[in-house]
Amino acid sequence: MKSTSFFKKNACNLALICGLILTSALSAQKKIYVKDFGVESSQLADATPGVIAALKTCDRNSSAELIFETGEYHFYPDRGVDRYCFVSNNDEGLKRIIFPIEQMKNLTVNGQGSLFVFHGFVNPFLVEKSSNIIFKNFSVDCARPFHSEGIIIASNKNEMDLEIPEQFPYKIVNDILVFTDNKNTSDELKTTVSKEVIYNYGSLLEFDTHKRETAFMVHDYYINSIPLTVKDLGERKVRIFLNGINGTVGNTMVFAAGHRNYPSFILSDSKDVRFENITIHHSGGMGIIGQRTHNVTVESCQFIPSEGRMISCTADATHFTNCTGKIELSNNVFMNQMDDATNIHGIYVQIVEKVAPNEIYVRLKHAQQLGFDFLKKGSEVELVKGKSLITKGSAEVLEAERINKEITRIKLSKNLPDNILVGDAVGELYDFAEIHIHHNYIGKNRARGMLLNCRGKTVVENNTFHTAGAAILFEGDANYWFEQGGVGDCTIRNNVFDNCLFGTWGKAVLDVAAGILEDKEESRYNKNIKIYDNTFRIFDDVYLLHAYGMSGLKWNGNKIERSNAYPAIHKAPSFFKIEHCDDMEINQE
């Protein structure tokens, strides 16, 4: 029998050979210049047709680099391609794609410092069933952002006066505030075939104009996509009427995008995707959404609004669902997005019918998960109590028949455990990704910093967090969001948590939670979290840690610094709130 060292040595040699092959493939890439396809910079002409033609040429080469001369390029929906996409945690639909990267390999898109400006309702990039894809050295922006803004000039009970900047065109129709693209200013009644573009809004949120962050302790004003009644005050000033509305004169009221239809980058069923020196100024959904994708790296990128705007991404900056391999986020800036910097999780489906001891129908429950296809023959799944999140067994999928975007019939290799019933959940047991998040700045955005819900080894180190809500949230549930979580090995070290919780989106700076509604003394969903050598800069008596339904925590060497960055409002009796937990080791001076 050969020694262990022999196998280790040859495994290392194989990894080195694979790395050299990939490096060689990339270095041998054929250079494709978009200028050779009629695409010129610094013009308002549509670059879409030339780019699509250039991508087809890249597709004919086994390895290619698509190169843009440094400049500004504009892309319009007229010549994009249509794809119906089911995009996790965004809205499904027929997408107009500008850069369709499908079944391609060894492709680099190099902007050489260019700005890509996208016009109208388009999805800039789709990467599907592709491998070894690199995006580098360009910025992404939208000519008309998907949100809108107004400056508060007066605020009284249930009404507020706003001055709306010119870059957010609007009109008032029958006393209703409607945001547009300014291409048709007629007030005539439109028909179902009218082409006027409307930018819907679903909620309002106040930002501190000077600090360029969510205003202190504000909350979302949800209007359920019902347009606001307003009074026209002239000179781009309007008075809005909304129960409970309140704000500070001089601050910015953001009208949040009503839908998540237009992520900048959709990665689906691909592998080895890398982002280098990419700036996303704006997206009408998430900045980067990866689903069922193996190995994603986001390095030295920025998610920041362009000048004169408050919002970058209208949802999460990055988001990863049922991804494998390694996810690395390093040396990035995540600012002013309307949700978290990242959320990494799996998906649960709910059992809706049992037709045989080992055969069930399951349903995708959340509206933004419909069509998410992960149940296939050969998949290993866990069988989970929906209200306690306790796993009662596992099995292999022998048959999987997708009925429609909601329902799938699956036949399992084992009978269901007796205590798994209709209403309980099924999740995939896949090669959970290894997570490394380091040397990033996360702040000034709505909601939290990061949602860490992946069971692979997770390390979060050397980051700075300045978030209105919890800096890090551990979650998961099978009754509302249906996001599969439950970390098993997570280290949080050498980070700075800089005056977090100045808003309303969290119970503690580090919030370990879960949707455990039953069997609270038994269920331990998150496990083995180590938190050490971090600095917590706090402006009042806030919970540093809230832990619920977990086991195996170690807290050591964490420093506390006091500040007066915000008014003191929290009055937590201690730095720690521990509920239904086991094996908690907390050492704090």
XYZ file of C-alpha atoms in Angstrom:
589
model
C 0.000 0.000 0.000
C 1.343 3.437 -0.897
C 1.926 5.884 1.939
C -0.355 8.803 2.769
C 2.435 11.213 1.844
C 2.496 9.739 -1.672
C -1.175 10.560 -2.184
C -0.800 14.027 -0.649
C 2.189 14.754 -2.870
C 0.384 13.628 -6.014
C -2.782 15.498 -5.034
C -0.700 18.663 -4.689
C 0.962 17.972 -8.035
C -2.451 17.484 -9.668
C -3.711 20.778 -8.210
C -0.561 22.520 -9.482
C -0.997 21.010 -12.942
C -4.673 22.089 -13.074
C -3.667 25.587 -12.008
C -0.967 25.754 -14.676
C -3.416 24.544 -17.319
C -5.923 27.255 -16.375
C -3.190 29.913 -16.262
C -1.934 28.759 -19.654
C -5.459 28.819 -21.094
C -6.040 32.362 -19.893
C -2.626 33.583 -21.053
C -3.316 32.077 -24.477
C -6.652 33.841 -24.801
C -7.361 35.320 -28.185
C -7.867 39.069 -27.882
C -11.195 40.256 -29.300
C -11.594 44.036 -29.553
C -15.117 45.443 -29.518
C -13.988 48.328 -31.747
C -13.642 45.780 -34.556
C -17.410 45.254 -34.283
C -18.294 48.909 -34.630
C -18.366 49.671 -30.897
C -16.839 53.046 -30.092
C -16.534 54.768 -26.740
C -17.816 58.152 -25.602
C -20.859 58.027 -27.844
C -24.541 57.620 -27.006
C -24.909 55.064 -29.793
C -26.104 51.599 -28.740
C -23.112 49.319 -28.149
C -25.349 46.267 -27.677
C -25.364 44.847 -31.234
C -21.589 45.049 -31.534
C -21.022 43.477 -28.130
C -23.364 40.564 -28.889
C -21.573 39.994 -32.204
C -18.226 40.097 -30.426
C -19.449 37.576 -27.844
C -20.406 35.202 -30.654
C -16.851 35.439 -31.949
C -15.551 34.764 -28.446
C -17.792 31.713 -28.307
C -16.079 30.305 -31.401
C -12.736 30.495 -29.611
C -11.954 28.111 -26.774
C -10.418 31.029 -24.841
C -10.931 34.735 -25.457
C -10.517 38.164 -23.884
C -13.153 40.710 -24.861
C -11.436 44.106 -24.681
C -12.935 47.603 -24.527
C -10.850 50.679 -25.177
C -11.039 52.940 -22.154
C -14.137 55.099 -22.420
C -17.886 55.287 -21.852
C -20.281 52.830 -23.491
C -24.074 52.935 -23.650
C -26.415 49.963 -23.876
C -30.141 50.040 -24.725
C -32.857 47.388 -24.576
C -33.799 47.426 -28.277
C -31.166 44.935 -29.452
C -30.711 42.822 -26.317
C -31.724 39.162 -26.195
C -34.685 37.761 -24.273
C -34.370 35.029 -21.697
C -36.997 33.931 -19.181
C -35.087 33.702 -15.919
C -35.918 32.355 -12.476
C -33.542 34.289 -10.232
C -33.308 33.402 -6.552
C -34.421 36.175 -4.205
C -35.169 38.441 -7.143
C -38.235 38.593 -9.357
C -38.661 36.079 -12.154
C -39.584 37.155 -15.643
C -38.625 37.703 -19.242
C -35.272 39.444 -19.033
C -33.701 41.610 -21.713
C -30.009 40.623 -21.576
C -27.193 42.803 -22.921
C -24.233 40.455 -22.295
C -25.544 36.887 -22.769
C -22.706 34.580 -21.665
C -24.168 31.119 -22.095
C -22.330 27.800 -22.297
C -19.015 29.584 -22.678
C -15.630 28.944 -21.093
C -12.353 30.766 -20.535
C -13.769 34.231 -21.234
C -12.443 37.501 -19.820
C -14.396 40.751 -20.197
C -11.853 43.556 -19.736
C -13.209 47.100 -19.655
C -9.798 48.720 -19.108
C -11.360 51.276 -16.759
C -14.473 51.950 -18.851
C -17.935 52.993 -17.711
C -20.858 50.891 -18.967
C -24.151 52.827 -18.848
C -27.360 50.800 -19.203
C -30.596 52.421 -20.333
C -34.114 51.267 -19.537
C -35.315 47.954 -18.198
C -32.391 45.667 -18.985
C -30.372 42.996 -17.216
C -26.742 43.756 -18.008
C -25.043 40.354 -17.583
C -26.227 36.744 -17.601
C -23.690 33.963 -17.010
C -25.328 30.581 -17.459
C -23.771 27.111 -17.686
C -20.360 28.680 -18.228
C -16.920 28.288 -16.652
C -13.742 30.271 -16.068
C -15.383 33.668 -16.592
C -13.576 36.840 -15.470
C -14.978 40.375 -15.322
C -12.439 43.104 -14.681
C -11.756 46.808 -14.854
C -15.094 48.456 -15.573
C -17.989 50.235 -13.880
C -21.716 49.575 -14.247
C -24.347 52.296 -13.948
C -27.932 53.004 -15.022
C -28.855 56.145 -16.939
C -32.091 56.368 -14.960
C -31.849 54.642 -11.576
C -34.612 52.284 -10.476
C -35.204 54.217 -7.262
C -36.085 57.907 -6.879
C -35.186 60.596 -4.359
C -36.497 63.837 -2.904
C -35.018 66.380 -0.482
C -37.185 67.069 2.580
C -38.050 70.777 2.759
C -40.854 70.545 5.343
C -42.351 67.867 7.551
C -45.618 67.959 9.440
C -47.978 65.353 10.829
C -48.926 62.880 8.080
C -47.504 65.047 5.301
C -44.101 65.999 3.949
C -42.853 68.475 1.355
C -40.118 67.301 -1.018
C -38.034 68.891 -3.730
C -37.293 66.279 -6.382
C -33.983 66.597 -8.296
C -34.162 66.656 -12.084
C -32.433 63.293 -12.486
C -35.581 61.675 -11.037
C -38.288 62.663 -13.558
C -41.867 62.468 -12.388
C -45.361 63.643 -13.115
C -48.584 63.964 -11.154
C -51.608 62.199 -12.609
C -54.940 62.600 -10.825
C -53.079 63.662 -7.670
C -50.881 60.538 -7.789
C -47.068 60.771 -7.835
C -45.646 58.780 -10.752
C -41.922 58.493 -11.506
C -41.034 58.179 -15.190
C -38.107 58.150 -17.607
C -39.132 61.594 -18.928
C -39.561 60.347 -22.504
C -43.265 61.129 -22.558
C -44.551 64.037 -20.502
C -48.139 63.897 -21.736
C -50.801 63.601 -19.059
C -53.154 61.771 -21.383
C -54.614 58.475 -20.252
C -52.370 55.636 -21.416
C -53.521 52.362 -22.933
C -52.138 48.870 -22.470
C -49.874 49.372 -25.485
C -48.386 52.657 -24.318
C -44.599 52.648 -24.185
C -44.103 55.134 -21.388
C -41.802 53.724 -18.717
C -42.937 53.950 -15.113
C -40.561 53.449 -12.178
C -42.680 51.928 -9.439
C -41.888 52.395 -5.776
C -42.886 50.158 -2.883
C -41.599 51.933 0.218
C -39.947 55.104 1.463
C -36.843 55.441 3.629
C -35.088 58.521 4.965
C -31.325 58.988 4.545
C -29.074 61.500 6.278
C -27.936 63.677 3.386
C -24.722 64.824 5.092
C -23.622 61.431 6.448
C -24.946 59.620 3.356
C -26.425 56.794 5.407
C -29.861 55.825 6.702
C -31.042 58.499 9.118
C -30.814 57.688 12.816
C -33.398 55.102 13.938
C -35.662 55.523 10.926
C -37.825 52.744 9.552
C -39.321 51.814 6.203
C -42.658 53.299 5.212
C -44.267 50.483 3.232
C -47.021 51.537 0.869
C -47.634 48.137 -0.793
C -47.006 49.583 -4.261
C -49.967 51.959 -3.926
C -48.787 55.303 -5.370
C -48.819 58.265 -3.041
C -51.380 61.016 -3.118
C -49.590 64.339 -3.530
C -50.149 68.042 -4.071
C -48.114 69.863 -6.704
C -46.334 72.846 -5.124
C -44.587 73.933 -8.316
C -40.867 74.201 -9.174
C -40.353 70.416 -8.686
C -41.792 70.567 -5.179
C -44.538 68.225 -4.021
C -46.404 67.538 -0.797
C -46.919 63.843 -0.066
C -49.613 62.509 2.238
C -48.886 59.365 4.258
C -50.020 58.383 7.738
C -47.163 58.604 10.225
C -44.668 60.149 7.809
C -41.990 62.194 9.523
C -38.512 63.383 8.711
C -35.748 65.933 9.131
C -35.536 68.944 6.830
C -32.519 68.619 4.571
C -32.479 64.834 4.604
C -33.143 62.690 1.552
C -36.276 60.604 1.182
C -35.623 57.556 -0.977
C -38.467 55.954 -2.938
C -37.324 52.337 -3.026
C -37.729 50.317 -6.212
C -40.966 48.353 -6.156
C -39.439 45.155 -7.596
C -36.158 43.278 -7.918
C -36.269 42.738 -11.657
C -32.886 43.912 -12.895
C -29.807 42.491 -11.122
C -26.519 43.558 -12.714
C -24.938 40.089 -12.817
C -26.906 36.819 -12.793
C -24.725 33.724 -12.340
C -26.553 30.459 -12.814
C -25.305 26.856 -12.952
C -21.746 27.978 -13.669
C -18.305 27.592 -12.136
C -15.153 29.602 -11.519
C -16.519 33.137 -11.923
C -14.301 36.013 -10.858
C -14.851 39.764 -10.443
C -11.802 42.049 -10.295
C -11.936 45.822 -9.952
C -15.606 46.085 -10.876
C -17.702 49.022 -9.646
C -21.466 48.701 -9.511
C -22.946 52.172 -9.161
C -26.522 50.995 -9.537
C -28.679 47.956 -10.206
C -32.423 47.391 -10.228
C -32.108 44.409 -7.916
C -29.025 42.691 -6.551
C -25.567 43.590 -7.732
C -24.305 40.015 -8.096
C -26.629 37.035 -7.610
C -25.150 33.546 -7.862
C -27.249 30.389 -7.831
C -26.084 26.785 -8.065
C -22.636 28.085 -8.999
C -19.248 26.644 -8.012
C -16.454 29.023 -6.937
C -17.126 32.770 -7.016
C -14.531 35.431 -6.203
C -15.327 39.123 -5.744
C -12.075 41.030 -5.234
C -11.265 44.756 -5.107
C -14.768 45.725 -6.233
C -16.962 48.625 -5.199
C -20.698 48.850 -4.716
C -21.149 52.603 -4.415
C -23.671 55.104 -5.819
C -22.599 57.457 -8.569
C -22.308 61.152 -7.817
C -25.562 62.841 -6.871
C -27.362 59.636 -5.877
C -27.890 58.024 -2.496
C -28.444 54.381 -3.532
C -26.209 51.822 -5.225
C -27.962 48.443 -5.518
C -31.692 48.442 -4.830
C -31.330 45.116 -2.948
C -28.343 43.064 -1.702
C -24.934 43.870 -3.132
C -24.152 40.150 -3.443
C -26.234 37.038 -2.815
C -25.471 33.322 -3.184
C -27.976 30.451 -3.139
C -27.095 26.739 -3.133
C -23.562 27.573 -4.256
C -20.601 25.225 -3.841
C -16.821 25.302 -3.855
C -15.502 28.568 -2.418
C -17.008 32.026 -2.130
C -14.436 34.718 -1.429
C -15.232 38.407 -0.900
C -12.052 40.411 -0.354
C -10.930 44.048 -0.390
C -14.344 45.334 -1.478
C -16.438 48.354 -0.540
C -20.145 47.689 0.040
C -21.995 50.975 0.536
C -25.505 52.404 0.301
C -27.247 49.326 -1.056
C -30.856 48.894 0.027
C -30.206 45.543 1.691
C -27.308 43.433 2.920
C -23.751 43.277 1.592
C -24.178 39.529 1.198
C -26.547 36.686 2.025
C -25.354 33.092 1.599
C -27.885 30.312 2.081
C -29.779 27.346 0.680
C -33.449 26.813 -0.100
C -36.139 24.780 1.641
C -39.232 23.443 -0.081
C -42.371 22.539 1.846
C -44.017 19.130 1.754
C -47.571 19.653 0.500
C -48.728 16.082 -0.168
C -47.629 12.549 0.722
C -48.677 10.051 -1.970
C -46.631 7.045 -0.803
C -44.300 6.226 2.113
C -41.348 7.484 0.047
C -43.061 9.777 -2.453
C -44.090 13.387 -1.899
C -45.039 16.595 -3.627
C -43.079 19.653 -2.498
C -43.656 23.345 -3.149
C -41.389 26.362 -3.379
C -43.090 28.802 -1.037
C -41.492 32.228 -1.299
C -42.519 34.225 -4.364
C -38.902 35.081 -5.175
C -37.844 31.428 -5.111
C -40.323 30.102 -7.639
C -38.644 28.168 -10.425
C -35.492 27.554 -8.365
C -34.652 24.035 -9.536
C -32.401 22.016 -7.230
C -34.190 18.684 -6.759
C -32.746 16.199 -9.226
C -32.192 12.460 -9.452
C -29.206 11.608 -7.269
C -29.540 14.632 -4.987
C -29.190 14.003 -1.268
C -31.761 15.793 0.833
C -32.516 16.409 4.492
C -35.993 16.068 5.987
C -36.646 18.883 8.416
C -39.414 19.764 10.861
C -40.779 23.050 9.593
C -41.389 24.706 12.951
C -38.406 23.416 14.925
C -35.769 23.156 12.157
C -34.701 19.788 13.537
C -33.450 17.390 10.872
C -35.156 14.016 11.256
C -33.496 12.116 8.437
C -31.951 12.165 4.974
C -32.440 10.323 1.698
C -31.421 10.221 -1.936
C -33.752 11.454 -4.659
C -34.576 8.532 -6.956
C -36.982 10.445 -9.174
C -37.723 14.138 -9.585
C -40.549 15.406 -11.801
C -40.970 19.151 -12.008
C -44.686 19.832 -12.385
C -44.401 23.599 -12.695
C -42.411 26.477 -11.216
C -43.873 25.776 -7.776
C -44.458 22.021 -7.456
C -42.070 19.056 -7.831
C -42.813 15.384 -7.243
C -39.925 13.460 -5.702
C -39.435 9.787 -4.906
C -36.922 9.032 -2.171
C -34.613 6.111 -1.455
C -36.123 5.770 2.028
C -39.538 6.080 3.561
C -40.251 9.373 5.269
C -39.658 9.298 9.021
C -42.934 8.964 10.919
C -42.609 12.471 12.326
C -42.074 14.189 8.946
C -45.497 15.390 7.822
C -47.203 17.691 5.372
C -46.021 21.192 6.260
C -42.472 20.082 7.017
C -39.511 20.871 4.773
C -36.924 19.380 2.442
C -33.491 20.890 1.806
C -30.548 19.820 -0.295
C -27.454 18.332 1.346
C -24.878 19.510 -1.139
C -21.191 20.414 -1.047
C -21.734 23.549 1.015
C -19.386 26.326 -0.044
C -16.390 27.414 1.981
C -16.737 31.120 2.795
C -13.903 33.614 3.247
C -14.875 37.265 3.728
C -11.971 39.565 4.515
C -10.636 43.127 4.283
C -13.954 44.676 3.215
C -15.792 47.838 4.230
C -19.522 47.343 4.793
C -21.639 50.317 5.745
C -24.124 53.151 5.262
C -26.663 50.763 3.760
C -30.190 49.865 4.738
C -30.604 46.849 7.026
C -27.743 44.559 8.006
C -24.188 43.818 6.961
C -24.114 40.114 6.197
C -26.413 37.103 6.506
C -24.251 34.033 7.028
C -26.292 30.902 6.529
C -23.934 28.473 4.818
C -22.828 25.245 6.494
C -19.388 25.245 4.901
C -16.395 26.529 6.862
C -16.866 30.274 7.212
C -14.210 32.856 8.140
C -14.977 36.574 8.485
C -11.871 38.596 9.308
C -10.308 42.043 9.056
C -13.476 43.796 7.913
C -15.009 47.083 9.038
C -18.763 47.180 9.605
C -20.816 50.348 10.007
C -24.382 49.151 9.567
C -27.733 50.540 10.671
C -28.808 47.067 11.783
C -26.979 43.952 12.885
C -23.516 43.705 11.372
C -23.865 39.924 11.013
C -27.092 37.941 11.167
C -27.364 34.159 11.289
C -30.846 33.078 10.272
C -32.780 30.361 8.479
C -36.384 29.213 8.637
C -38.877 26.872 6.990
C -41.998 28.919 7.586
C -41.513 32.343 5.964
C -38.356 33.032 3.920
C -37.621 29.309 3.503
C -33.882 30.012 3.482
C -31.819 27.022 4.565
C -29.126 27.961 7.067
C -27.485 26.607 10.185
C -23.727 27.260 10.263
C -21.494 24.549 11.691
C -18.029 26.151 11.722
C -17.803 29.944 11.704
C -14.952 32.195 12.845
C -15.352 35.969 13.275
C -12.020 37.610 14.130
C -10.087 40.878 13.916
C -13.032 42.919 12.652
C -14.078 46.450 13.631
C -17.774 46.913 14.371
C -18.030 50.678 14.157
C -21.151 52.127 15.819
C -23.590 49.613 14.376
C -27.273 49.426 15.313
C -28.067 53.090 14.686
C -31.184 51.857 12.909
C -34.015 49.390 13.425
C -32.832 46.209 11.659
C -31.462 43.987 14.413
C -31.411 43.016 18.081
C -27.640 42.998 18.502
C -24.433 43.780 16.656
C -24.035 40.019 16.142
C -27.439 38.363 15.983
C -27.643 34.559 15.991
C -31.271 33.776 15.250
C -33.441 31.172 13.552
C -37.081 30.487 12.839
C -37.430 28.002 15.697
C -41.063 28.071 16.771
C -41.307 24.705 18.553
C -39.047 22.386 20.583
C -36.950 25.355 21.657
C -35.179 23.359 24.360
C -34.046 20.781 21.816
C -33.410 22.621 18.562
C -29.877 23.975 18.115
C -29.743 25.308 14.586
C -26.452 27.257 14.480
C -23.330 25.660 15.965
C -19.665 26.306 16.653
C -19.291 30.058 16.235
C -15.988 31.536 17.420
C -15.831 35.301 17.987
C -12.504 36.725 19.088
C -10.109 39.693 18.867
C -12.723 42.044 17.408
C -13.262 45.710 18.305
C -16.797 46.843 19.121
C -17.168 50.625 18.970
C -20.526 51.453 20.599
C -22.430 54.653 21.339
C -24.665 53.270 24.118
C -25.552 50.122 26.064
C -26.362 47.824 23.192
C -26.358 44.047 22.926
C -23.131 42.948 21.327
C -24.480 39.422 20.936
C -27.942 37.942 20.797
C -27.917 34.139 20.588
C -31.026 32.017 20.146
C -31.276 28.276 19.600
C -27.564 27.601 19.131
C -24.730 25.629 20.710
C -20.977 25.869 20.865
C -20.039 29.553 21.056
C -16.636 30.899 22.095
C -16.207 34.617 22.816
C -12.770 35.844 23.786
C -10.416 38.808 23.458
C -12.987 41.253 22.091
C -12.474 44.957 22.899
C -15.130 47.567 23.585
C -14.624 51.246 22.783
C -17.118 53.959 23.714
C -18.132 56.763 21.356
C -20.661 59.578 21.105
C -21.383 59.098 17.408
C -25.160 58.940 18.009
C -27.579 59.693 20.850
C -27.679 56.976 23.494
C -31.010 55.172 23.292
C -30.333 51.478 23.943
C -30.454 50.304 27.553
C -29.531 46.638 27.371
C -28.920 45.181 30.849
C -25.751 43.459 29.611
C -23.778 42.985 26.427
C -25.206 39.505 25.887
C -28.682 38.082 25.473
C -28.668 34.281 25.453
C -31.854 32.252 24.865
C -32.202 28.468 24.500
C -28.501 27.819 23.992
C -25.903 25.265 25.124
C -22.121 25.236 25.551
C -21.613 28.991 25.570
C -18.135 30.164 26.589
C -18.043 33.936 27.017
C -15.010 35.763 28.387
C -15.481 39.522 28.427
C -13.841 41.986 30.786
